[in-house]
C-alpha positions as a Python dict, from the first residue, in 0.01 Angstrom:
ca = {
    (1, 'X'): (0, 0, 0),
    (2, 'X'): (-245, -282, 70),
    (3, 'X'): (-187, -240, 444),
    (4, 'X'): (-272, 132, 427),
    (5, 'X'): (-593, 56, 237),
    (6, 'X'): (-702, -204, 495),
    (7, 'X'): (-618, 33, 781),
    (8, 'X'): (-819, 311, 615),
    (9, 'X'): (-1119, 79, 560),
    (10, 'X'): (-1104, -36, 923),
    (11, 'X'): (-1085, 321, 1051),
    (12, 'X'): (-1378, 418, 831),
    (13, 'X'): (-1585, 125, 961),
    (14, 'X'): (-1513, 219, 1323),
    (15, 'X'): (-1604, 582, 1253),
    (16, 'X'): (-1934, 476, 1094),
    (17, 'X'): (-2021, 263, 1397),
    (18, 'X'): (-1939, 543, 1641),
    (19, 'X'): (-2139, 797, 1441),
    (20, 'X'): (-2442, 567, 1420),
    (21, 'X'): (-2428, 512, 1796),
    (22, 'X'): (-2426, 887, 1858),
    (23, 'X'): (-2712, 940, 1615),
    (24, 'X'): (-2941, 746, 1847),
    (25, 'X'): (-2807, 871, 2182),
    (26, 'X'): (-3004, 1115, 2394),
    (27, 'X'): (-2816, 1441, 2381),
    (28, 'X'): (-2855, 1760, 2578),
    (29, 'X'): (-3002, 2023, 2348),
    (30, 'X'): (-3213, 1788, 2139),
    (31, 'X'): (-3591, 1757, 2148),
    (32, 'X'): (-3697, 1507, 2413),
    (33, 'X'): (-3844, 1196, 2249),
    (34, 'X'): (-4221, 1205, 2286),
    (35, 'X'): (-4408, 932, 2470),
    (36, 'X'): (-4742, 857, 2628),
    (37, 'X'): (-4770, 635, 2934),
    (38, 'X'): (-5045, 560, 3182),
    (39, 'X'): (-4956, 658, 3537),
    (40, 'X'): (-5047, 458, 3848),
    (41, 'X'): (-5372, 653, 3877),
    (42, 'X'): (-5471, 532, 3529),
    (43, 'X'): (-5424, 868, 3355),
    (44, 'X'): (-5246, 877, 3019),
    (45, 'X'): (-4983, 1151, 3016),
    (46, 'X'): (-4808, 1265, 2701),
    (47, 'X'): (-4478, 1452, 2712),
    (48, 'X'): (-4557, 1685, 2420),
    (49, 'X'): (-4880, 1792, 2589),
    (50, 'X'): (-4671, 1911, 2884),
    (51, 'X'): (-4506, 2193, 2687),
    (52, 'X'): (-4490, 2500, 2905),
    (53, 'X'): (-4389, 2286, 3204),
    (54, 'X'): (-4048, 2171, 3317),
    (55, 'X'): (-4048, 1791, 3341),
    (56, 'X'): (-3799, 1599, 3553),
    (57, 'X'): (-3808, 1238, 3428),
    (58, 'X'): (-3649, 988, 3664),
    (59, 'X'): (-3585, 628, 3554),
    (60, 'X'): (-3562, 395, 3855),
    (61, 'X'): (-3584, 33, 3970),
    (62, 'X'): (-3684, -129, 4299),
    (63, 'X'): (-3350, -313, 4333),
    (64, 'X'): (-3156, 15, 4307),
    (65, 'X'): (-3034, 149, 4644),
    (66, 'X'): (-2959, 499, 4515),
    (67, 'X'): (-3310, 509, 4363),
    (68, 'X'): (-3462, 448, 4706),
    (69, 'X'): (-3244, 723, 4854),
    (70, 'X'): (-3340, 964, 4576),
    (71, 'X'): (-3720, 928, 4595),
    (72, 'X'): (-3768, 1168, 4892),
    (73, 'X'): (-3547, 1421, 4710),
    (74, 'X'): (-3770, 1400, 4404),
    (75, 'X'): (-4079, 1444, 4619),
    (76, 'X'): (-3926, 1751, 4784),
    (77, 'X'): (-3855, 1901, 4441),
    (78, 'X'): (-4213, 1834, 4333),
    (79, 'X'): (-4347, 1995, 4651),
    (80, 'X'): (-4122, 2300, 4625),
    (81, 'X'): (-4154, 2379, 4254),
    (82, 'X'): (-4485, 2237, 4132),
    (83, 'X'): (-4660, 2575, 4156),
    (84, 'X'): (-4391, 2712, 3922),
    (85, 'X'): (-4467, 2462, 3646),
    (86, 'X'): (-4235, 2178, 3746),
    (87, 'X'): (-4353, 1818, 3729),
    (88, 'X'): (-4167, 1508, 3843),
    (89, 'X'): (-4234, 1184, 3659),
    (90, 'X'): (-4093, 856, 3791),
    (91, 'X'): (-4049, 577, 3534),
    (92, 'X'): (-4003, 226, 3672),
    (93, 'X'): (-3800, 18, 3428),
    (94, 'X'): (-3873, -331, 3559),
    (95, 'X'): (-4058, -580, 3343),
    (96, 'X'): (-4249, -712, 3645),
    (97, 'X'): (-4407, -403, 3794),
    (98, 'X'): (-4515, -569, 4120),
    (99, 'X'): (-4164, -519, 4257),
    (100, 'X'): (-4194, -150, 4175),
    (101, 'X'): (-4537, -129, 4337),
    (102, 'X'): (-4405, -298, 4652),
    (103, 'X'): (-4112, -54, 4657),
    (104, 'X'): (-4354, 241, 4652),
    (105, 'X'): (-4574, 119, 4939),
    (106, 'X'): (-4342, 263, 5204),
    (107, 'X'): (-4303, 596, 5027),
    (108, 'X'): (-4542, 891, 5039),
    (109, 'X'): (-4511, 1018, 4682),
    (110, 'X'): (-4751, 1248, 4502),
    (111, 'X'): (-4569, 1275, 4170),
    (112, 'X'): (-4671, 1063, 3870),
    (113, 'X'): (-4529, 711, 3857),
    (114, 'X'): (-4526, 510, 3533),
    (115, 'X'): (-4422, 153, 3448),
    (116, 'X'): (-4207, 96, 3138),
    (117, 'X'): (-4258, -281, 3138),
    (118, 'X'): (-4124, -331, 2785),
    (119, 'X'): (-3824, -100, 2841),
    (120, 'X'): (-3913, 76, 2515),
    (121, 'X'): (-3894, 420, 2676),
    (122, 'X'): (-3574, 334, 2862),
    (123, 'X'): (-3416, 232, 2532),
    (124, 'X'): (-3539, 547, 2358),
    (125, 'X'): (-3388, 759, 2634),
    (126, 'X'): (-3064, 556, 2631),
    (127, 'X'): (-3087, 472, 3002),
    (128, 'X'): (-2761, 302, 3095),
    (129, 'X'): (-2751, 350, 3473),
    (130, 'X'): (-2994, 350, 3763),
    (131, 'X'): (-3121, 598, 3838),
    (132, 'X'): (-3110, 824, 3534),
    (133, 'X'): (-3269, 1168, 3553),
    (134, 'X'): (-3354, 1379, 3249),
    (135, 'X'): (-3474, 1737, 3284),
    (136, 'X'): (-3680, 1870, 2992),
    (137, 'X'): (-3740, 2243, 2955),
    (138, 'X'): (-4068, 2423, 2878),
    (139, 'X'): (-4003, 2387, 2503),
    (140, 'X'): (-3956, 2010, 2520),
    (141, 'X'): (-3577, 2018, 2491),
    (142, 'X'): (-3349, 1792, 2695),
    (143, 'X'): (-3141, 2028, 2907),
    (144, 'X'): (-2982, 1803, 3170),
    (145, 'X'): (-2906, 1431, 3201),
    (146, 'X'): (-2776, 1280, 3525),
    (147, 'X'): (-2672, 917, 3566),
    (148, 'X'): (-2667, 763, 3910),
    (149, 'X'): (-2740, 945, 4233),
    (150, 'X'): (-2505, 1070, 4502),
    (151, 'X'): (-2531, 1309, 4792),
    (152, 'X'): (-2542, 1661, 4653),
    (153, 'X'): (-2747, 1576, 4345),
    (154, 'X'): (-3046, 1740, 4515),
    (155, 'X'): (-2860, 2071, 4491),
    (156, 'X'): (-2771, 2006, 4125),
    (157, 'X'): (-3134, 1930, 4043),
    (158, 'X'): (-3258, 2240, 4227),
    (159, 'X'): (-3000, 2462, 4056),
    (160, 'X'): (-3099, 2328, 3712),
    (161, 'X'): (-3471, 2370, 3785),
    (162, 'X'): (-3424, 2727, 3912),
    (163, 'X'): (-3229, 2815, 3598),
    (164, 'X'): (-3505, 2678, 3376),
    (165, 'X'): (-3776, 2857, 3576),
    (166, 'X'): (-3596, 3190, 3521),
    (167, 'X'): (-3578, 3141, 3142),
}
């Protein structure tokens, strides 16, 4: 009897831990956590103020090979869909932003770049892999989350964006 009680208490403790972890995780279908950051041009941008636009938020780092490969894809998406209310925001997650700035020197990017030097936003968005891309719909709801980057993700991003544009 004592063994069953201990097993039950252990199972209950594990369940509580798992549920608390999920309570803080970024889930598709939930409101995107709001934030305000200053972009490289010195302009403060707030996510809530972007309602009515589709926002592709990409978390990246200079040491990340797939991030480097993905940047031209993100720029192409910005170029193709910006007139339809799509904005690409790149969030560098490194605490020393000079590495991120050096990374960007060789790239011709027109989308907004931000520096999350304290990793507060990365933690809020539960970023666990580089890169991580979150697509937020016109109502501020997280609709897609992609971790990592592989060939073919450009098509996935475009398909998701087209679907959101049609809504």
